PDB file of C-alpha atoms in Angstrom:
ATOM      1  CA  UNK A   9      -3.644 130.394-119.178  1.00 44.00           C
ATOM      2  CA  UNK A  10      -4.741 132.638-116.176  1.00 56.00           C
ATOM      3  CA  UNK A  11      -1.985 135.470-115.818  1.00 63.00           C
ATOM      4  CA  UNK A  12      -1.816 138.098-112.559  1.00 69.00           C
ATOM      5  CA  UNK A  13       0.463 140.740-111.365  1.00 84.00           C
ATOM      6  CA  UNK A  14       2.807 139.207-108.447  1.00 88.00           C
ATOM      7  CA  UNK A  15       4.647 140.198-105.715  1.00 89.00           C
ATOM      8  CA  UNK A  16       8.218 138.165-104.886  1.00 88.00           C
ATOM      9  CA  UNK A  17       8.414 138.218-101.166  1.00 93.00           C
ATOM     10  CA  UNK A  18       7.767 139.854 -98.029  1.00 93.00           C
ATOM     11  CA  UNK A  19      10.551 142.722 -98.624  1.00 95.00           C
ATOM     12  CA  UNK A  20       8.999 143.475-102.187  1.00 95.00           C
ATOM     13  CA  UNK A  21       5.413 143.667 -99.942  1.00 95.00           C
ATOM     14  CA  UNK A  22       5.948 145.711 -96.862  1.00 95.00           C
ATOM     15  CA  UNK A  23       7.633 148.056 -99.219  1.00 95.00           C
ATOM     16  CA  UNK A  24       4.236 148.390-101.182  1.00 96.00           C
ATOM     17  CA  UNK A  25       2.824 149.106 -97.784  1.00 96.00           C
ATOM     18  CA  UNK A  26       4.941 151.463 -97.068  1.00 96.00           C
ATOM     19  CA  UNK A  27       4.715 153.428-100.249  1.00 96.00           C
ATOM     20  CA  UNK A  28       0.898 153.140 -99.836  1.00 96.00           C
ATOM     21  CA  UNK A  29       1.167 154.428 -95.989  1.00 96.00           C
ATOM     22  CA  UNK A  30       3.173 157.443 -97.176  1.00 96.00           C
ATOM     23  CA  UNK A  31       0.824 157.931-100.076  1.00 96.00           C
ATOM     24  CA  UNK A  32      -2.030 157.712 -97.640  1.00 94.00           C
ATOM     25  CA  UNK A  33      -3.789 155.259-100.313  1.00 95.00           C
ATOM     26  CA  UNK A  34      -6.527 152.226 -99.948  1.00 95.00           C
ATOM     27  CA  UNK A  35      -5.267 148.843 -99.608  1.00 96.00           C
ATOM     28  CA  UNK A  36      -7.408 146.157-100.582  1.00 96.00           C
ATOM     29  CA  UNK A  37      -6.188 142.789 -98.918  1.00 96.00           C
ATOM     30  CA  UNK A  38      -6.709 139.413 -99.379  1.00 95.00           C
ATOM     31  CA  UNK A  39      -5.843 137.634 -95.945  1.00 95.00           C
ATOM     32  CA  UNK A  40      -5.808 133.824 -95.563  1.00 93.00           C
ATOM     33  CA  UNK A  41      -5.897 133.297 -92.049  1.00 85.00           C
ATOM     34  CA  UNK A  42      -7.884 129.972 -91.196  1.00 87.00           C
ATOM     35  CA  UNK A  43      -9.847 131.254 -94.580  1.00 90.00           C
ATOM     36  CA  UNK A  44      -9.797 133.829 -96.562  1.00 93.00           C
ATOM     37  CA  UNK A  45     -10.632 137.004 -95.932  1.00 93.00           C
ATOM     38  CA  UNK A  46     -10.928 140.790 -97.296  1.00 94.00           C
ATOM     39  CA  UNK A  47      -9.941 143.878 -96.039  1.00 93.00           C
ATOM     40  CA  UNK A  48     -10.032 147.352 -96.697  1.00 95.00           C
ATOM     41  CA  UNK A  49      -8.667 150.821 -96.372  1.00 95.00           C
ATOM     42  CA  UNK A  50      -5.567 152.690 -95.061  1.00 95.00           C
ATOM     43  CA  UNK A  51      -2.662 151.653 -93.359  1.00 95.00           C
ATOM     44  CA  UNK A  52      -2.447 153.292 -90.190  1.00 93.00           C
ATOM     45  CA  UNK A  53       0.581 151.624 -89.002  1.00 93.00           C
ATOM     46  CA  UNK A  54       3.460 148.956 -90.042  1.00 95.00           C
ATOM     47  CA  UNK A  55       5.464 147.095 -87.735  1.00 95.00           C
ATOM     48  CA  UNK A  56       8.795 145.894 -88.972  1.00 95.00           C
ATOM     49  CA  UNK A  57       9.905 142.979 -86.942  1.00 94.00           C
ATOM     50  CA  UNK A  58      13.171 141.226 -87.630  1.00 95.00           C
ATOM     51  CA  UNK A  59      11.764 138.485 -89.196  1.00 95.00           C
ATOM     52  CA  UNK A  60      10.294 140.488 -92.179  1.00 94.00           C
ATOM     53  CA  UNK A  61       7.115 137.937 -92.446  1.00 95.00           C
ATOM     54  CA  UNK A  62       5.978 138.784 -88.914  1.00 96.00           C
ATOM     55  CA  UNK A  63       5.967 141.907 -89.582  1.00 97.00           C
ATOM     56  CA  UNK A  64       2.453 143.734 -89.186  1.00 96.00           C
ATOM     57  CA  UNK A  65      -0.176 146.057 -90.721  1.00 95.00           C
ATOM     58  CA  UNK A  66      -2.546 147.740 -89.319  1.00 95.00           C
ATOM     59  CA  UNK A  67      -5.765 149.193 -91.623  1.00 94.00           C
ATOM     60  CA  UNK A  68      -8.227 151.830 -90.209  1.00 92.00           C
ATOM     61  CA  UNK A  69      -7.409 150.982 -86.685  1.00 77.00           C
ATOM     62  CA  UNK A  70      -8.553 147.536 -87.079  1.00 84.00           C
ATOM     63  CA  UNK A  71      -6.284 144.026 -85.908  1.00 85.00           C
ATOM     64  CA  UNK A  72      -2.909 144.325 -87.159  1.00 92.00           C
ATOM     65  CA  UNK A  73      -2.542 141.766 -90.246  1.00 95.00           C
ATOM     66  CA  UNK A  74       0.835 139.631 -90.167  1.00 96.00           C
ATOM     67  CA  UNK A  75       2.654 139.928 -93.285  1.00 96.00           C
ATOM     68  CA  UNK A  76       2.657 135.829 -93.649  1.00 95.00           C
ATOM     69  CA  UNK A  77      -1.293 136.015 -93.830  1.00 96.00           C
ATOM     70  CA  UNK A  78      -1.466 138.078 -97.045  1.00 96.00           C
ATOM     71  CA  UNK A  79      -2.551 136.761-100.434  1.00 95.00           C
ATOM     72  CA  UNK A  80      -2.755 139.831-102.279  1.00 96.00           C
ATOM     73  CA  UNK A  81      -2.796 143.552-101.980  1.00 96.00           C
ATOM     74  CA  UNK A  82      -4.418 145.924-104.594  1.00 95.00           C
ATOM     75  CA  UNK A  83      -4.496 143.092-107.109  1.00 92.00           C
ATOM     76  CA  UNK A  84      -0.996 141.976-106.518  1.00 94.00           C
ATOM     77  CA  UNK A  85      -0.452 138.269-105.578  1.00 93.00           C
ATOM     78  CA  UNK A  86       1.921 136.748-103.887  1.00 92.00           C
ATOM     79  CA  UNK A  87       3.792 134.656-106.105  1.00 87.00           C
ATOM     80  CA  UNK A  88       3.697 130.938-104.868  1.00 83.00           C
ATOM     81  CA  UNK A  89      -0.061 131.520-104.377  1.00 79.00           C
ATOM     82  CA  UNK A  90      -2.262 129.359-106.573  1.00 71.00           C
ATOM     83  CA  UNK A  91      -5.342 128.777-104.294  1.00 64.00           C
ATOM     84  CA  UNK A  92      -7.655 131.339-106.338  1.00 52.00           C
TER      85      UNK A  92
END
């Protein structure tokens, strides 16, 4: 039986990206947006929004990432992924 690391929900998750903003660490993302996708390096902005899944993240400068979008983040899944 396959076994990972998980995240619960979006709160749990922008709070990793937060930690890892004020830590000024690498995030490694797994986005599925229309397919999936990887990105990396550091978070150069988050932006809360009310509803917590739209919030965004921003790495290196690049698009901003909705929260909804991401899979995983430094080898934590989101929990009620299964597609990998």
């Amino acid at each position: 039986m396959d076994k990972r690391d998980t995240f619960k929900d979006y709160q749990q998750l922008l709070s990793i990206f937060l930690n890892l903003q004020e830590q000024q660490q690498q995030a490694a993302l797994l986005i599925d947006d229309e397919g999936l996708t990887r990105i990396e390096g550091k978070i150069t902005n988050v932006e809360q929004s009310e509803d917590i899944g739209k919030s965004t993240i921003a790495i290196d400068n690049k698009e901003a990432v909705i929260l909804e979008h991401i899979i995983a983040v430094n080898g934590l899944f989101r929990d009620d992924y299964s597609e990998c």
